[in-house]
Short mmCIF file of C-alpha atoms and ligand atoms in Angstrom, two decimals:
data_model
loop_
_atom_site.label_atom_id
_atom_site.label_comp_id
_atom_site.label_asym_id
_atom_site.label_seq_id
_atom_site.Cartn_x
_atom_site.Cartn_y
_atom_site.Cartn_z
CA MET A 770 -1.80 92.04 102.40
CA VAL A 771 0.23 93.57 99.59
CA LEU A 772 -0.39 97.15 100.47
CA GLN A 773 -1.70 99.09 103.44
CA LEU A 774 -1.91 102.84 103.65
CA GLU A 775 -3.32 104.07 106.95
CA GLY A 776 -4.14 107.73 107.37
CA VAL A 777 -1.34 108.73 105.03
CA SER A 778 -0.73 112.42 104.40
CA LEU A 779 2.06 114.04 102.45
CA ARG A 780 3.24 117.61 102.58
CA ARG A 781 5.83 118.93 100.14
CA ASP A 782 7.11 122.48 99.81
CA GLY A 783 4.44 123.79 102.17
CA LYS A 784 1.55 122.16 100.30
CA TRP A 785 -0.62 119.18 101.29
CA ILE A 786 -0.42 116.81 98.34
CA LEU A 787 -2.13 113.82 100.00
CA GLN A 788 -4.53 113.86 102.93
CA ASN A 789 -5.60 110.96 105.12
CA ILE A 790 -5.32 108.23 102.47
CA ASN A 791 -6.59 104.80 103.52
CA TRP A 792 -6.04 102.04 100.98
CA GLU A 793 -5.63 98.27 101.30
CA ILE A 794 -4.84 95.72 98.62
CA LYS A 795 -4.87 91.98 99.23
CA LYS A 796 -2.69 89.58 97.27
CA GLY A 797 -4.06 89.04 93.76
CA GLU A 798 -6.47 91.97 94.00
CA HIS A 799 -5.53 93.88 90.85
CA SER A 800 -6.45 97.50 91.43
CA VAL A 801 -6.91 100.76 89.57
CA LEU A 802 -5.89 104.14 90.86
CA PHE A 803 -8.02 106.61 88.92
CA GLY A 804 -7.77 110.38 89.16
CA LEU A 805 -7.47 113.52 87.09
CA ASN A 806 -4.25 115.47 86.49
CA GLY A 807 -2.79 116.66 89.75
CA ALA A 808 -4.93 114.33 91.93
CA GLY A 809 -1.84 112.89 93.63
CA LYS A 810 -1.44 109.56 91.80
CA THR A 811 2.27 109.91 91.17
CA ALA A 812 2.75 111.16 94.73
CA ILE A 813 1.23 107.91 96.05
CA LEU A 814 3.49 105.87 93.80
CA ASN A 815 6.51 107.76 95.05
CA LEU A 816 5.49 106.79 98.57
CA LEU A 817 5.13 103.14 97.57
CA ASN A 818 8.58 103.18 96.05
CA ALA A 819 9.98 104.77 99.19
CA TYR A 820 11.10 107.82 97.21
CA TYR A 821 8.91 109.94 99.49
CA PHE A 822 8.27 109.45 103.18
CA PRO A 823 4.76 110.17 104.55
CA THR A 824 4.35 113.31 106.66
CA ALA A 825 1.75 111.42 108.70
CA GLY A 826 0.30 107.91 108.73
CA ARG A 827 1.67 104.45 108.01
CA VAL A 828 2.73 102.84 104.76
CA THR A 829 3.18 99.06 104.73
CA VAL A 830 4.15 97.42 101.45
CA LEU A 831 4.55 93.63 101.22
CA GLY A 832 4.59 93.35 104.97
CA MET A 833 7.36 95.91 105.40
CA GLU A 834 6.50 99.07 107.26
CA PHE A 835 8.28 102.18 106.12
CA GLY A 836 10.50 103.81 108.62
CA ALA A 837 10.90 100.60 110.65
CA THR A 838 13.94 99.52 108.62
CA TYR A 839 15.84 100.75 105.61
CA LEU A 840 13.88 99.33 102.74
CA GLY A 841 15.28 100.94 99.62
CA GLU A 842 16.83 98.17 97.56
CA LYS A 843 15.10 95.20 99.18
CA LEU A 844 11.70 96.70 98.53
CA ARG A 845 12.49 97.92 95.03
CA LYS A 846 13.38 94.38 93.94
CA GLN A 847 9.92 93.22 94.94
CA ILE A 848 8.11 96.05 93.23
CA GLY A 849 8.04 96.27 89.46
CA PHE A 850 7.56 99.81 88.30
CA VAL A 851 6.65 100.89 84.78
CA SER A 852 6.44 104.59 84.18
CA SER A 853 7.38 106.91 81.38
CA SER A 854 9.22 108.99 84.01
CA LEU A 855 11.68 106.09 84.15
CA GLN A 856 12.57 106.58 80.51
CA GLU A 857 14.44 109.81 81.16
CA LYS A 858 16.51 108.07 83.82
CA LEU A 859 17.72 105.15 81.72
CA HIS A 860 21.30 105.03 80.53
CA LYS A 861 21.87 106.63 77.20
CA GLY A 862 23.20 104.19 74.65
CA ASP A 863 21.87 101.00 76.28
CA ASN A 864 20.08 98.64 73.96
CA ALA A 865 16.72 97.06 74.81
CA PHE A 866 18.39 93.87 76.08
CA GLU A 867 20.62 95.84 78.46
CA VAL A 868 17.67 97.84 79.75
CA VAL A 869 15.84 94.60 80.54
CA LEU A 870 18.96 93.10 82.18
CA SER A 871 19.32 96.10 84.46
CA GLY A 872 15.92 95.21 85.94
CA ALA A 873 17.54 92.22 87.66
CA PHE A 874 19.54 94.56 89.87
CA ALA A 875 16.78 97.11 90.45
CA SER A 876 19.24 99.63 89.08
CA ILE A 877 19.45 102.04 86.22
CA GLY A 878 22.22 100.75 83.99
CA LEU A 879 24.37 97.69 84.56
CA TYR A 880 26.76 97.78 87.48
CA GLU A 881 27.03 94.04 88.00
CA VAL A 882 27.92 91.35 85.51
CA PRO A 883 24.75 89.44 84.66
CA THR A 884 24.91 85.66 85.02
CA ASP A 885 23.88 83.30 82.21
CA GLU A 886 20.67 82.64 84.11
CA ILE A 887 19.83 86.34 84.20
CA ARG A 888 20.63 86.72 80.51
CA SER A 889 18.39 83.85 79.51
CA LYS A 890 15.58 85.19 81.69
CA ALA A 891 15.86 88.56 79.94
CA ILE A 892 15.64 86.85 76.56
CA THR A 893 12.54 84.89 77.64
CA LEU A 894 10.85 88.07 78.81
CA LEU A 895 11.78 89.93 75.62
CA GLU A 896 10.14 87.07 73.73
CA THR A 897 7.05 87.00 75.96
CA LEU A 898 6.51 90.71 75.47
CA GLY A 899 7.18 90.56 71.74
CA CYS A 900 10.34 92.67 71.87
CA ILE A 901 12.93 90.14 70.76
CA ASP A 902 13.18 91.58 67.23
CA TYR A 903 14.56 94.86 68.56
CA ALA A 904 16.54 93.48 71.51
CA ASN A 905 19.80 94.85 70.09
CA GLN A 906 18.41 98.22 69.08
CA ASN A 907 19.38 101.31 71.05
CA TYR A 908 16.55 101.88 73.54
CA GLU A 909 16.34 105.58 72.76
CA THR A 910 15.58 104.90 69.12
CA LEU A 911 12.57 102.65 69.89
CA SER A 912 9.01 103.87 69.41
CA GLN A 913 6.92 104.72 72.50
CA GLY A 914 5.02 101.44 72.29
CA GLU A 915 8.23 99.41 71.91
CA LYS A 916 9.77 101.26 74.86
CA GLN A 917 6.82 100.50 77.13
CA ARG A 918 7.02 96.80 76.32
CA VAL A 919 10.72 96.80 77.10
CA LEU A 920 10.03 98.53 80.42
CA ILE A 921 7.43 95.91 81.34
CA ALA A 922 9.92 93.14 80.51
CA ARG A 923 12.46 94.98 82.67
CA SER A 924 10.03 95.25 85.58
CA LEU A 925 9.39 91.48 85.55
CA MET A 926 13.07 90.49 85.87
CA THR A 927 12.89 90.18 89.67
CA ASP A 928 9.54 88.31 89.69
CA PRO A 929 8.02 91.17 91.65
CA SER A 930 5.12 90.60 94.04
CA LEU A 931 3.68 93.98 93.13
CA LEU A 932 3.67 95.50 89.66
CA ILE A 933 2.83 99.18 89.32
CA LEU A 934 1.88 100.46 85.89
CA ASP A 935 1.83 104.26 85.87
CA GLU A 936 -0.09 105.36 82.78
CA PRO A 937 1.62 102.68 80.67
CA THR A 938 -0.26 103.60 77.49
CA ASN A 939 1.06 107.18 77.41
CA GLY A 940 1.86 108.15 73.86
CA LEU A 941 0.65 104.91 72.32
CA ASP A 942 -1.54 104.75 69.24
CA PHE A 943 -4.78 102.73 69.31
CA ILE A 944 -3.25 99.48 68.05
CA ALA A 945 -0.19 99.68 70.30
CA ARG A 946 -2.40 100.50 73.27
CA GLU A 947 -4.70 97.54 72.69
CA GLN A 948 -1.72 95.22 72.21
CA LEU A 949 -0.20 96.44 75.46
CA LEU A 950 -3.51 96.00 77.31
CA GLU A 951 -3.76 92.44 75.97
CA THR A 952 -0.28 91.75 77.30
CA ILE A 953 -1.20 93.19 80.70
CA GLU A 954 -4.27 90.97 80.79
CA LEU A 955 -2.12 87.93 79.98
CA ILE A 956 0.33 88.77 82.76
CA ALA A 957 -2.57 89.24 85.19
CA LYS A 958 -3.96 85.82 84.39
CA ARG A 959 -0.69 83.93 84.92
CA PRO A 960 -0.76 81.76 88.06
CA ASP A 961 2.38 83.45 89.39
CA ALA A 962 1.11 86.93 88.46
CA PRO A 963 2.21 89.88 90.55
CA THR A 964 -0.57 91.92 92.14
CA MET A 965 -1.01 94.86 89.81
CA ILE A 966 -1.82 98.51 90.34
CA TYR A 967 -2.90 100.31 87.19
CA VAL A 968 -2.71 104.08 87.35
CA THR A 969 -4.64 106.03 84.78
CA HIS A 970 -6.90 108.93 83.95
CA HIS A 971 -8.37 107.10 80.94
CA LEU A 972 -11.45 105.10 81.84
CA GLU A 973 -11.54 103.03 78.67
CA GLU A 974 -8.23 101.37 79.57
CA ILE A 975 -9.60 99.68 82.66
CA LEU A 976 -9.56 95.95 82.00
CA PRO A 977 -11.93 93.49 83.69
CA VAL A 978 -9.02 91.89 85.60
CA PHE A 979 -8.82 95.06 87.70
CA GLU A 980 -11.53 94.29 90.24
CA LYS A 981 -10.92 97.16 92.64
CA THR A 982 -10.79 100.88 92.02
CA VAL A 983 -9.76 103.87 94.06
CA LEU A 984 -11.05 107.26 92.90
CA LEU A 985 -8.54 109.89 93.96
CA LYS A 986 -9.44 113.58 93.93
CA ASP A 987 -7.47 116.57 95.23
CA GLY A 988 -5.15 114.34 97.24
CA LYS A 989 -7.99 112.47 98.95
CA VAL A 990 -9.76 109.16 98.41
CA PHE A 991 -13.12 110.19 96.94
CA SER A 992 -14.39 106.62 97.11
CA SER A 993 -13.10 103.08 96.67
CA GLY A 994 -14.43 99.57 96.20
CA ASN A 995 -15.38 97.13 93.44
CA THR A 996 -14.61 98.56 90.01
CA ASN A 997 -18.11 98.01 88.62
CA ARG A 998 -19.55 99.94 91.57
CA MET A 999 -17.05 102.80 91.24
CA LEU A 1000 -17.45 103.22 87.51
CA THR A 1001 -21.12 104.06 87.24
CA SER A 1002 -22.59 107.17 85.61
CA GLU A 1003 -23.75 108.39 89.00
CA SER A 1004 -20.51 107.82 90.86
CA LEU A 1005 -18.36 109.39 88.13
CA SER A 1006 -20.69 112.36 87.63
CA GLN A 1007 -20.19 113.13 91.31
CA PHE A 1008 -16.49 112.47 91.13
CA LEU A 1009 -15.89 114.62 88.06
CA GLY A 1010 -18.43 117.27 88.99
CA ILE A 1011 -20.09 117.23 85.55
CA PRO A 1012 -22.85 114.97 84.21
CA VAL A 1013 -21.27 111.99 82.47
CA GLU A 1014 -22.45 108.66 81.23
CA VAL A 1015 -20.58 105.37 81.50
CA THR A 1016 -21.45 102.72 78.93
CA TRP A 1017 -19.91 99.25 78.89
CA LYS A 1018 -18.78 97.54 75.75
CA ASN A 1019 -16.86 94.25 75.65
CA ASN A 1020 -16.40 94.52 79.41
CA ARG A 1021 -14.71 97.87 79.07
CA PRO A 1022 -16.12 101.19 80.31
CA LEU A 1023 -16.53 104.19 78.01
CA LEU A 1024 -16.99 107.67 79.37
CA SER A 1025 -18.90 110.44 77.65
CA LYS A 1026 -20.04 113.85 78.76
CA LEU A 1027 -23.77 114.44 78.93
CA LYS A 1028 -24.98 117.73 77.57
CA SER A 1029 -26.01 120.07 80.32
CA ALA A 1030 -29.62 121.31 80.30
CA ILE A 1031 -28.47 124.73 78.99
CA GLU A 1032 -26.42 123.23 76.16
CA ALA A 1033 -29.30 120.95 75.21
CA GLU A 1034 -31.62 123.99 75.12
CA ASN A 1035 -29.18 125.92 72.88
CA VAL A 1036 -28.92 123.02 70.44
CA ARG A 1037 -32.69 122.95 70.14
N1 ATP B 1207 7.56 118.27 95.34
C1 ATP B 1207 6.40 118.92 95.18
N2 ATP B 1207 6.25 120.18 95.66
C2 ATP B 1207 5.07 120.83 95.54
N3 ATP B 1207 4.00 120.34 94.90
C3 ATP B 1207 4.10 119.11 94.39
C4 ATP B 1207 5.29 118.32 94.50
N4 ATP B 1207 5.08 117.14 93.89
C5 ATP B 1207 3.82 117.17 93.43
N5 ATP B 1207 3.22 118.34 93.72
C6 ATP B 1207 1.82 118.75 93.42
O1 ATP B 1207 0.97 117.76 93.97
C7 ATP B 1207 -0.16 117.54 93.12
C8 ATP B 1207 -0.26 116.06 92.78
O2 ATP B 1207 0.76 115.74 91.85
P1 ATP B 1207 0.91 114.31 91.17
O3 ATP B 1207 2.09 114.36 90.28
O4 ATP B 1207 0.90 113.27 92.22
O5 ATP B 1207 -0.44 114.24 90.31
P2 ATP B 1207 -0.96 113.07 89.34
O6 ATP B 1207 -2.26 112.59 89.91
O7 ATP B 1207 0.10 112.07 89.13
O8 ATP B 1207 -1.30 113.86 88.01
P3 ATP B 1207 -1.04 113.47 86.43
O9 ATP B 1207 -2.23 112.70 85.99
O10 ATP B 1207 -1.02 114.82 85.79
O11 ATP B 1207 0.25 112.73 86.34
C9 ATP B 1207 0.02 118.47 91.93
O12 ATP B 1207 -0.75 119.63 92.16
C10 ATP B 1207 1.51 118.79 91.94
O13 ATP B 1207 1.75 120.07 91.40
MG1 MG B 1208 1.21 111.43 87.46
#
């Protein structure tokens, strides 16, 4: 089991952000966490990273139960985390290579001297993710798409068992997004692939490798199960509270809003 949330609730500043979340992920079961703005997606990720502690319930990640021991650094080295929120925390002035290197220490910025082995691993990952051409460029000056690739390379430095991608296509244009999704698919298909959690509110980004989906709404699990069963017109119309249609093209779902009866009448 990679992840086990049992009856997890989270209260912050007097407000229930998550309520009675139950979620299990087995090794190799790439999963999607889908929900609208404010559903609680980032709150769950903060729990998984041990940045937040649950108000109630149990969180077990990679066999380690929170609260039982201090998990901070040990856990963070086994979890790769890619999020645009990380970008604000990176050291100003670091180049792409240094940002990737820092992943080896699960730290922001370099506090330890990297060994030759670590340096060559960073170079290999920069090559794999197609970032080698801008390895020496100041990270801050990279485009959004380039930055996201660098962050994925960084997250893979510790060979994590779990890789969390929090809206990784934020700010990317169509081409950059599709390139990034191709890369994610390649990583997923590697024999030593980490189990991946893909967090998004864009349906069309959900790749076929993500077999399981959790629909999160107002801090609660609305439903969960096999992706193809979660992403139907019926299920999503209920979830979103408006009539929608899901169509599949090239194994990818597309979401469109159906005209309500009143709108259809007005058009006529
Ligand atoms: N520390 C906090 N104190 C009070 N409310 C909070 C706190 N952190 C998050 N929230 C609230 O909890 C809810 C869930 O927030 P969260 O950031 O997890 O949403 P999200 O699903 O990641 O949304 P988005 O898609 O917009 O990123 C929001 O209504 C947010 O305002
Ligand atoms: Mg969020």
